Each structure stands twice: as C-alpha cells, then as structure tokens.
Coordinates of C-alpha atoms and ligand atoms in Angstrom, one line a residue:
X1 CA 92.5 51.1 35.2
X2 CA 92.2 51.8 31.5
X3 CA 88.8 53.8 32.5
X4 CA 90.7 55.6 35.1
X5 CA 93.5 56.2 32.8
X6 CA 91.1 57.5 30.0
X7 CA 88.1 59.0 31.1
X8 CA 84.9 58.5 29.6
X9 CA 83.8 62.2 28.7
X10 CA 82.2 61.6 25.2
X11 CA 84.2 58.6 24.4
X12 CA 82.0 56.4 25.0
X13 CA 77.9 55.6 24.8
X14 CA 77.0 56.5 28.2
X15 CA 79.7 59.2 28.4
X16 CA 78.9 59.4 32.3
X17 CA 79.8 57.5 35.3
X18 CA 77.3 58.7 37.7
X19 CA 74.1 57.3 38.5
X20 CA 71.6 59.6 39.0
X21 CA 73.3 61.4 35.2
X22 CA 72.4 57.9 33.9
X23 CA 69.3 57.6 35.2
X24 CA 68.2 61.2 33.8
X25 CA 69.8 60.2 30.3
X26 CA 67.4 57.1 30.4
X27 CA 64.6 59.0 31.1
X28 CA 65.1 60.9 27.7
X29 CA 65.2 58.1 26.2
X30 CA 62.4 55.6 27.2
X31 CA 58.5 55.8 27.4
X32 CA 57.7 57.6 30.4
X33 CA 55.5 54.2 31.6
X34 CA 58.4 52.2 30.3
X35 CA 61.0 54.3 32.6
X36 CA 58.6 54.5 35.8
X37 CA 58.1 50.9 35.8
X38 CA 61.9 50.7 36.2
X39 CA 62.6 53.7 38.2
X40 CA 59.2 53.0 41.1
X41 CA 59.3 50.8 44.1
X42 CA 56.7 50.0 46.6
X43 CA 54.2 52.3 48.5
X44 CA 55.2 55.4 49.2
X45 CA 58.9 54.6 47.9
X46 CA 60.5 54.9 51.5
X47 CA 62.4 51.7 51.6
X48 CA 64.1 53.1 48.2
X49 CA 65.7 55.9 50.4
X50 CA 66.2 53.5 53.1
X51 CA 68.1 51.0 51.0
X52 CA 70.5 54.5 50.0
X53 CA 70.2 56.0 53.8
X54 CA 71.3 51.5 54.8
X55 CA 74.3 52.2 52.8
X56 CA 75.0 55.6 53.9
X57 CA 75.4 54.6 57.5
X58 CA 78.2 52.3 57.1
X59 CA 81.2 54.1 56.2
X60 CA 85.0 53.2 54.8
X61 CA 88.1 54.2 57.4
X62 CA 90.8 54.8 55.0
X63 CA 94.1 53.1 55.7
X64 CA 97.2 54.7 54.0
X65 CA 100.9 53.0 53.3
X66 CA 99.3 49.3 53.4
X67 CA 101.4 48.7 50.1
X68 CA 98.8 48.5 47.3
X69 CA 99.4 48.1 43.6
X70 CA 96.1 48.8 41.5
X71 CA 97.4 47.1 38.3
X72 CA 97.6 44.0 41.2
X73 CA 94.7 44.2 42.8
X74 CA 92.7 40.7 43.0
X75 CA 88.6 41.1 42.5
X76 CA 88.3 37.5 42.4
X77 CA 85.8 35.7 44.1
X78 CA 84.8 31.7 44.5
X79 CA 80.4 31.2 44.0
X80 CA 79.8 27.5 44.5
X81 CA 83.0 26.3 44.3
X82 CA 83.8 28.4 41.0
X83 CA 86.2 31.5 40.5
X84 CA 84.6 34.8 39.3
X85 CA 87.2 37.0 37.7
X86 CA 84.8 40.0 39.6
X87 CA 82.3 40.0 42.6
X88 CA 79.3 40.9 41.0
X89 CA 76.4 39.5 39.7
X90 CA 74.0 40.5 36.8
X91 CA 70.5 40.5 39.0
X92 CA 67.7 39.5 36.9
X93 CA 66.0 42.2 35.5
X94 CA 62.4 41.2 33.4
X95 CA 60.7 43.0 30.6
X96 CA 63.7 44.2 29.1
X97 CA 62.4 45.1 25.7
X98 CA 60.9 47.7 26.9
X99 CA 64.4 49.2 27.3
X100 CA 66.5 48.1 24.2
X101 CA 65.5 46.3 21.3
X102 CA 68.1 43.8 22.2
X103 CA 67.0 43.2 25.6
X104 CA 68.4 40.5 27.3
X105 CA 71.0 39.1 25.1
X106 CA 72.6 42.3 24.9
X107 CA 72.7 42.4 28.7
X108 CA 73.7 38.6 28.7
X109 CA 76.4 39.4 26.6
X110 CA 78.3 42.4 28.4
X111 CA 78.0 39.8 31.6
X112 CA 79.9 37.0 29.6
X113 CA 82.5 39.1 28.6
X114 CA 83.4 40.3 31.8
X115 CA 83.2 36.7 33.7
X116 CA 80.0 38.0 35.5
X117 CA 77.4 35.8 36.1
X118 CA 74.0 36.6 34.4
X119 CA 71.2 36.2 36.0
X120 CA 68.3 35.3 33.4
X121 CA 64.6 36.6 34.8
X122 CA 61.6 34.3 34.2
X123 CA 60.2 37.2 33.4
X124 CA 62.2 37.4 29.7
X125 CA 61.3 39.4 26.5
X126 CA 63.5 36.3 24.7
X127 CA 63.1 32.7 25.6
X128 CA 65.8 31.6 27.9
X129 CA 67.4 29.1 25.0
X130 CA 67.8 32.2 22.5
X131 CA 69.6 33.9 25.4
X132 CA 72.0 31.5 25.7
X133 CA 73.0 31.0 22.0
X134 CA 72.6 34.9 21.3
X135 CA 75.1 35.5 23.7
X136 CA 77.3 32.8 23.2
X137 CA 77.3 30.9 26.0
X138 CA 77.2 27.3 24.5
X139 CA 80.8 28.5 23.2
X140 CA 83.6 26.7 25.3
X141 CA 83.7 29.5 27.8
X142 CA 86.1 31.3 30.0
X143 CA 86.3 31.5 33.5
X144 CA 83.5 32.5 35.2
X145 CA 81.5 32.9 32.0
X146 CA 78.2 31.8 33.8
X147 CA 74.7 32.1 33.1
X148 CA 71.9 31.4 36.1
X149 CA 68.1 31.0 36.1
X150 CA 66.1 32.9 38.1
X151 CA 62.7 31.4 38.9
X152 CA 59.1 32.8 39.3
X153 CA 57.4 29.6 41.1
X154 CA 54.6 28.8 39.2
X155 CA 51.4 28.0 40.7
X156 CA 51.4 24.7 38.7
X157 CA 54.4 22.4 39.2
X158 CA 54.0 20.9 35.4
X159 CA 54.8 24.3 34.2
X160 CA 57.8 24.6 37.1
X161 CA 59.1 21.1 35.6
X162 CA 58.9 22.0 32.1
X163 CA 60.6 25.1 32.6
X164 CA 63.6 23.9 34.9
X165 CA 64.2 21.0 32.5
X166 CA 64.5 23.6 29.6
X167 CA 67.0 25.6 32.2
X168 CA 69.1 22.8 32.8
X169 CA 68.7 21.6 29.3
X170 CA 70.4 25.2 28.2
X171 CA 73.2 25.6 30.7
X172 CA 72.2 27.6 33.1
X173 CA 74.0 26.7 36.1
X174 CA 72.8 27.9 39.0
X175 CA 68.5 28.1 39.8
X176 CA 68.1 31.5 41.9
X177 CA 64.4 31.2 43.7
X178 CA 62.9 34.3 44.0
X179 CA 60.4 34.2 47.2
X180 CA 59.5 37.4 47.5
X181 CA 57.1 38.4 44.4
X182 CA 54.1 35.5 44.4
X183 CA 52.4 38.7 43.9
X184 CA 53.7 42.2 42.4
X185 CA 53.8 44.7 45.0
X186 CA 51.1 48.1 45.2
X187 CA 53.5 50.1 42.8
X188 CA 51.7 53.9 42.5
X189 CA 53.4 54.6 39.6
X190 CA 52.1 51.5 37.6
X191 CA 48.8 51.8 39.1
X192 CA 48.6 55.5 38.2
X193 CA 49.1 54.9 34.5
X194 CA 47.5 51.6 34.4
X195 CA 50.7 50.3 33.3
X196 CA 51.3 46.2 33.3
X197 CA 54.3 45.4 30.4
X198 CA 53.3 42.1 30.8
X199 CA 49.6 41.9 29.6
X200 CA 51.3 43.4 26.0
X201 CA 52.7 39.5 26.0
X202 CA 56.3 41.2 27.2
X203 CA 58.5 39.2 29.9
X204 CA 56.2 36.1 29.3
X205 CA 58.4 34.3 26.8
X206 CA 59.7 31.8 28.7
X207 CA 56.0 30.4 29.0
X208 CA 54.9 31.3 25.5
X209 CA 57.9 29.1 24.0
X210 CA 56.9 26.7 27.0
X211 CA 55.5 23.1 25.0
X212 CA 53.8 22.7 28.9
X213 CA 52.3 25.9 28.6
X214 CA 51.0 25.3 25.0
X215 CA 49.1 22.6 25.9
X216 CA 47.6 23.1 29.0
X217 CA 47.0 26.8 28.3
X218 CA 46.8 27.9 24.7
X219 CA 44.6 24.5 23.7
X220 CA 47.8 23.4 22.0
X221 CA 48.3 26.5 20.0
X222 CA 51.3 28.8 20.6
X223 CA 50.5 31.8 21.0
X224 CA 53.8 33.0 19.0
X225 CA 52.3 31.5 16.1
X226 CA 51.9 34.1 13.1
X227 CA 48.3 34.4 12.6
X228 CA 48.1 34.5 16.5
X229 CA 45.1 36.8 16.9
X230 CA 45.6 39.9 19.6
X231 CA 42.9 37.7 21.9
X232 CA 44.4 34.7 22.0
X233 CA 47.7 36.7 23.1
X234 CA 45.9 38.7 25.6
X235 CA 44.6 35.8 27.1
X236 CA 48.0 33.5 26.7
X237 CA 49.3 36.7 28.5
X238 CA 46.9 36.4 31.2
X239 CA 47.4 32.3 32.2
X240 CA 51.2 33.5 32.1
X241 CA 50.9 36.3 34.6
X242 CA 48.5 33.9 37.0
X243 CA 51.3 31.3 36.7
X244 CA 53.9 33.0 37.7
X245 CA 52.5 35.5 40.2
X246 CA 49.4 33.5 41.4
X247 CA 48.5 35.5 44.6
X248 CA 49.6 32.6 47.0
X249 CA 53.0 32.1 47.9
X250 CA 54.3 28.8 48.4
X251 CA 55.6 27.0 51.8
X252 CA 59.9 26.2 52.8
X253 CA 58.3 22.3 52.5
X254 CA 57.8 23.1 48.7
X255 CA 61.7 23.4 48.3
X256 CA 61.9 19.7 48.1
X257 CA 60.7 19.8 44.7
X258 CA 62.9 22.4 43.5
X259 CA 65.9 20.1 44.9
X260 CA 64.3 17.2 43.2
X261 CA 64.2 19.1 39.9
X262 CA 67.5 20.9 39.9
X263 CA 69.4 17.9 41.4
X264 CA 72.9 18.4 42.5
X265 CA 73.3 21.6 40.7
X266 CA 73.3 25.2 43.3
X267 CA 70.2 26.9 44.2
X268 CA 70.5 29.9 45.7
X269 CA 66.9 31.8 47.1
X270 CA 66.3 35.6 46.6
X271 CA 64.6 37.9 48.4
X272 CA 65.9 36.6 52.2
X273 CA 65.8 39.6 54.6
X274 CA 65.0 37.7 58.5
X275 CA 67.5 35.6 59.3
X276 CA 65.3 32.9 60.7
X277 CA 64.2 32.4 56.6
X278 CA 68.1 31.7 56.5
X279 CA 68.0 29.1 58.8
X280 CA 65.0 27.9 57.4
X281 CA 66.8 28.1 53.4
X282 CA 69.7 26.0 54.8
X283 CA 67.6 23.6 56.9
X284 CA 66.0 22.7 53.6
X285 CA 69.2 22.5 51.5
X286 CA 69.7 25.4 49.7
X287 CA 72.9 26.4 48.6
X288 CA 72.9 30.3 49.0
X289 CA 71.0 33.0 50.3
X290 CA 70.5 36.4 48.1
X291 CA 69.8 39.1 50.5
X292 CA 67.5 41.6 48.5
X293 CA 64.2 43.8 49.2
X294 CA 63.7 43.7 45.0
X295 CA 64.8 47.2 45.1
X296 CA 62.3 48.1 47.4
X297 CA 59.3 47.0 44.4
X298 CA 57.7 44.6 46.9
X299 CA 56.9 45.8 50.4
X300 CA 56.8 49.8 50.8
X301 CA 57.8 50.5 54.2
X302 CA 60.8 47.5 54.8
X303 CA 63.9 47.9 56.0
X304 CA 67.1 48.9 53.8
X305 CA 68.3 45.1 52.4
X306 CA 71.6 46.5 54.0
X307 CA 70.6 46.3 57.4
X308 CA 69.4 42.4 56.9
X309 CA 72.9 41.4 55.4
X310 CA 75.2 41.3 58.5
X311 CA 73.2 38.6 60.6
X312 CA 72.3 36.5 58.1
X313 CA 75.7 36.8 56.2
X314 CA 77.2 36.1 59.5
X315 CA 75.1 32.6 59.8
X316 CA 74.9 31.8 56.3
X317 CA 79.0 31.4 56.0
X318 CA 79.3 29.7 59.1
X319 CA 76.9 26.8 57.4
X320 CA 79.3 27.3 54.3
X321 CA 76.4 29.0 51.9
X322 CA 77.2 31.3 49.5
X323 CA 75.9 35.1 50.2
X324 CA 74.7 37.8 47.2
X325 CA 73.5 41.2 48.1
X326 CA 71.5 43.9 46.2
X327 CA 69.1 46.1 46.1
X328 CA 70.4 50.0 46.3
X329 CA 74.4 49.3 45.3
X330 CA 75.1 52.1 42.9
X331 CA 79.1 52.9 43.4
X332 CA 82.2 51.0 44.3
X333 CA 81.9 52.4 48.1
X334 CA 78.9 50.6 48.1
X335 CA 80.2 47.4 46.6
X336 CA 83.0 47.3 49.6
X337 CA 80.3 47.8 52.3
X338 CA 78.4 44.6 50.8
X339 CA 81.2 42.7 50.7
X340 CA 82.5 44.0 54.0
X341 CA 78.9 43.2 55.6
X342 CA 79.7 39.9 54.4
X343 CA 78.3 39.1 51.0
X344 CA 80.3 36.8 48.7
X345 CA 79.1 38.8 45.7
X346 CA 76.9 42.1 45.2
X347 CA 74.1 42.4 42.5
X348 CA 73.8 45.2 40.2
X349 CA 70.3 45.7 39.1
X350 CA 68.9 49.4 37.6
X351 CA 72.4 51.0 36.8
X352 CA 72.8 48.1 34.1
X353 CA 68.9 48.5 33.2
X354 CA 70.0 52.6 32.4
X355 CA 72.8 51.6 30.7
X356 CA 71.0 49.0 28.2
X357 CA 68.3 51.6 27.7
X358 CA 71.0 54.4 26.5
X359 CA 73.6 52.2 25.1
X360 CA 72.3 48.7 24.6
X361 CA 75.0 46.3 25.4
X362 CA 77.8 48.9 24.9
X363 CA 75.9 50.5 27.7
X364 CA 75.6 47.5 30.2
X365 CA 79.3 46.7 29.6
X366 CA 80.2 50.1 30.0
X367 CA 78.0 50.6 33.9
X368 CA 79.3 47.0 34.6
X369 CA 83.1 48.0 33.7
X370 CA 82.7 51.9 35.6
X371 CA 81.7 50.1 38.4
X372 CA 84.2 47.5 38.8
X373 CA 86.9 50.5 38.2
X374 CA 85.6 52.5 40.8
X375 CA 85.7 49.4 43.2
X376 CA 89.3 48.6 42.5
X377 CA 90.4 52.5 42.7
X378 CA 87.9 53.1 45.9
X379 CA 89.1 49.8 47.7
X380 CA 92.3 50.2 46.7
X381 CA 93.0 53.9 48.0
X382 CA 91.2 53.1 51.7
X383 CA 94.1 50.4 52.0
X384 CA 93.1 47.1 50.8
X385 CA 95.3 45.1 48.7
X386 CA 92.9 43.0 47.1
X387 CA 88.9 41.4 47.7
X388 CA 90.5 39.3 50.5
X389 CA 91.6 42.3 52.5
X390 CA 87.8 43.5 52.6
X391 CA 86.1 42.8 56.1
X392 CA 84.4 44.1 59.1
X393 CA 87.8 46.3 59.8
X394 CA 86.9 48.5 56.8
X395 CA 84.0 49.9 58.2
X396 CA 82.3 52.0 61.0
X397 CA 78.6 53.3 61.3
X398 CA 78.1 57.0 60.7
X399 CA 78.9 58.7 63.3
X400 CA 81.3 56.5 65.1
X401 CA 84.6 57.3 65.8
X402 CA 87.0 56.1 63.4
Ligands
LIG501 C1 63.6 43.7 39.1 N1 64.0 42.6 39.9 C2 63.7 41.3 39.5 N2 64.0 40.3 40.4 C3 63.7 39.0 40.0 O1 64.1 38.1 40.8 N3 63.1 38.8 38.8 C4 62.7 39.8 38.0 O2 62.2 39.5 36.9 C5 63.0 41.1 38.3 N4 62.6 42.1 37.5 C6 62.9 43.4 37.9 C7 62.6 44.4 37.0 C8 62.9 45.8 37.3 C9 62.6 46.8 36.4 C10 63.7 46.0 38.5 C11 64.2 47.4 38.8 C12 64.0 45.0 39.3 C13 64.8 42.9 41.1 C14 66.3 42.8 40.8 O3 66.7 41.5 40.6 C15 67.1 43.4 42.0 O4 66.8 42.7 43.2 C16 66.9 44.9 42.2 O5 66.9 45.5 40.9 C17 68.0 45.5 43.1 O6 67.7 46.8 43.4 P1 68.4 48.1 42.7 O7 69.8 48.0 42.9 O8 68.0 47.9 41.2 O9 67.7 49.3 43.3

C-alpha cells in the first residue's frame, strides 16, 4: 500500500519495479562472469522461457464487486503449523558475495524483517552461524521470523552430520533437501568463460568453518587460517566442491538418515517435478515438497516447474504436506497462479539476487516489498478478498474461454 501510494521513481535504491529493468541495472553493476552465472540456466536455456511461457498459459478471470478492502487484505499463510505474515519464501541462493559485499546476511536480514522465511544455501559466502547472529535471528523474534537450511548432501555422511548438527545447533528450523544438483548442470555460459565461483573458496564456507571438514580434509588445518597459503585453499576448495556435488546422487532409502538427523523438526525436499517422487517424499516421511527446476540451471530441455505443480500440489495436500513453488515467479500475477495451482508458498529466487547486487539489503527488501505490493493490488483488483479466496476458480489456460 505505502509503495502503491508512493511510488518508487528515484526514491529508492532500486528505483524500479520491473524485472527485466532490474536485471539490466545488475548487469551494470556486477562482473560480467559474476552476472552470467546468475542470469544462465541449463543447455540451450529453453526451459528458462518455458518456466515464463508455464506461467503465461495460466491466466487470472477478474471478478469485480466481490467487496475487497486492500488495507484488509490477509497474505497470511500457515508452513508447518506456523503463520507467515506473507506467502513467500527466500529460495536459497549460493555464492552471494559475488553480488554484494554483504551477501547473505544482508539478504537474511530483509527476509526477517518482513516475516519471510530465509532459505540459507549450503553453498554460503558466510558460515551459516554468522548468518544467523548477523541478521539477528537469535533475537526473540516475531512471527514468522524464520530462518531454514537448505542442504547439498554430501557424499560423506560425517560431513552431512556435522553440518546438520551445526544447523540445528543455530536455529534454523526447517532442513530443505535439495535433490536435484548432486552434480551442476552443462551451464554454456560458465563453461564458456571457464567460470566456477567456487574453486575461488566462494559458497564453501559452511565446510571451511566445518571442524569435520578440517580434520578429515585440511589435515586438521582450516583453511580460513591467516597464513593459509593459495594451495591449500585451492585444494580445501576442491574436497568441498566433491562433497557437496559428488557426481552420484543419492537413493529415497537415504532419507532415513536425514530424518534420523533432523529429528522431529520439518524437512521439506527441493527440486520435485514427477509426482511419483511425491509419493515417494511422503512414503519416506518428508514433510513438504518444493516444486522447482533450479531456475531451469540443472536439466536444459525440462518442463516449465509450473506445469509439475498442479498434480503433485493436488496429492501432496491431500497427505497434509506443505507445497513451495519457484523457479520463473517474477510478478504478483505470477505469485496468484502458484498459489492458485496449489502451492502453500512461492519462492523468489533471482529478483532478490538483482536487488542485493544493486542495493544490498535495501535492495532485497525493496524486490521482496514490490512484490508482495503488487500481489495484494493484483489479487485484490481480480476479486479476491484475501490469500484464502485464491484457488483453481481464479484461473483459466490461455486461450480458454473465460
Ligand atoms: C540458485 N538456486 C539454488 N538452489 C539451492 O537449493 N541451493 C543453492 O545454493 C542455489 N544456488 C543458486 C544460485 C543462483 C545464482 C541461482 C539463480 C539459483 C536455485 C534457487 O533456489 C531457485 O530454485 C531458483 O532461483 C528459482 O528460479 P528463478 O525464479 O530464480 O528463475
């Protein structure tokens, strides 16, 4: 409302509330390996335009006189049992310092203060305890001021204990599993410019301030030590990346562990596009299921993640498991059709990463904030009084008759 009220035009860091103006202001701003890294997907980048043409062939019937008040209008959600003031979700983004100095406590920060849960990468510039104090989190917090762990499965399970005990140690409260990247994807634009962030010893903190990792790995000596030499980081670098995307990806039988690690606590696994691997998530126990292509990084030539929500949404709630969608969600139109689709919450994943690079956390607040505004107005003006009124009756598929 106050956005709507105000405008943004040169108020404000970003001073734009458009994506594809964002993205280009980014793109001024970073290292051009640094911003194709962020900006490429897999192959030949066609399941980028068929994540945007998935979301494009739903679209909102407008219903007028249904007695809306937008200073009313309810965004709250309920993720394992707990109520979001908002339903979206920070996705994890890695290697952040190569956007912002302040990486991902900035990012962690903007989250808190809106009572949106932030999802923490493995693949972190900080260690995940320094994200949690930097942002505040071990502060009595409001509602909804969550922070969740999301997990590259190490190849070696000591490494996978040590670092959910730390997790759990911090506060994060909610273990997200992603499946689909045991290996990065063929990425042209890294491979072109011979680009890896991580072999630089970026997005491998988490194992560099990992005691485990030390002394199985570094011979006992951390590589964050000061007279580290550039080998020994290199090669630290190395055992990180071949922990954390080993080349073999790991079996639904494997899970147990996880649930024996985590406990009681939610788990929630990422990446979920066949709705058989939903059956098989909530055969073995899992709590939620994040419908997600990685923003089309992993396999070049999959489907839009849009057109694997509604099946697996549709099973998923009827086993009473929590559903999170992203990959492609750029406006408030496409917020409704995830949630109408069926997801309990809808992650935002590049528009944030834009925003930190131009603004820091001023910026990621500021993409987070546009796009809950533009939700509320959008969902508000097609006829729905609140979250709750959002469902299968909002939409049609191009070309249908409204
Ligand atoms: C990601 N994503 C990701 N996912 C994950 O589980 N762990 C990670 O470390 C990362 N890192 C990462 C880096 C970059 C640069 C991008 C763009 C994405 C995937 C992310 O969580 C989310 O699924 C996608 O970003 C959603 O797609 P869009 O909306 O960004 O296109």
């Amino acid at each position: 409302r106050e956005i709507y009220v105000n405008g943004l035009g040169g108020t404000t860091p970003l001073a734009s509330t458009t994506y594809e103006l964002l993205r280009a202001k980014a793109q001024e701003v970073l290292e051009p390996k640094a911003y194709a890294y962020v900006a490429g997907s897999a192959g030949s980048e066609e399941t980028e335009a068929s994540n945007q043409s998935a979301l494009r062939d739903w679209q909102i019937v407008p219903r007028m006189l249904a007695g809306v008040d937008l200073a009313q209008f309810d965004s709250s959600v309920t993720l394992f049992g707990r109520r979001f003031p908002t339903p979206l979700v920070v996705s994890p983004i890695g290697v952040q310092a190569q956007l912002h100095k302040d990486c991902d406590v900035a990012t962690a920060s903007a989250a808190r203060e809106l009572g949106i849960p932030f999802t923490l990468s493995s693949a972190t510039s900080t260690p995940m305890e320094q994200v949690i104090t930097g942002a505040g989190y071990d502060e009595e917090g409001d509602e909804g001021q969550e922070a969740w762990f999301q997990l590259y499965w190490p190849s070696d399970d000591d490494i996978t204990r040590s670092l959910l005990a730390r997790a759990k140690k911090a506060g994060y409260k909610v273990l997200v599993v992603t499946l689909d990247t045991w290996s990065l994807g063929w990425r042209p634009r890294d491979l072109d410019a011979a680009y890896n962030p991580f072999l630089h010893g970026e997005g491998v903190a988490n194992c560099f301030s990992d005691p485990v990792f030390v002394e199985k790995y570094c011979e006992g000596k951390s590589p964050l030590r000061k007279d580290a030499s550039a080998d020994d980081t290199q090669a630290a670098s190395i055992a990180a990346i071949g922990l954390l995307t080993p080349g073999i990806s790991r079996a639904w039988a494997d899970l147990a562990l996880l649930r024996e690690l985590w406990g009681d606590a939610p788990i929630i696994l990422k990446g979920i596009q066949a709705l058989s691997d939903a059956q098989r998530a909530v055969e073995a126990g899992m709590d939620g299921i994040w419908v997600s292509n990685h923003g089309a990084r992993q396999v070049g030539g999959a489907c839009g993640a849009l057109q694997a929500l509604r099946p697996i949404a549709q099973y998923a709630r009827s086993q009473g498991k929590t559903v999170i969608f992203d990959s492609g969600v750029r406006t408030g139109a496409d917020v409704i059709k995830a949630l109408a689709l069926g997801a309990h919450a809808v992650g935002v994943g590049r528009p944030y990463a834009w925003g930190l690079a131009v603004g820091g956390e001023e910026g990621v607040a500021e993409v987070l904030k546009g796009l809950l505004a533009d939700f509320e107005l959008t969902a508000g003006l097609s006829g729905h009084r609140s979250l709750a009124d959002i469902g299968a009756h909002s939409l049609i598929r191009r070309g249908e008759e409204a």
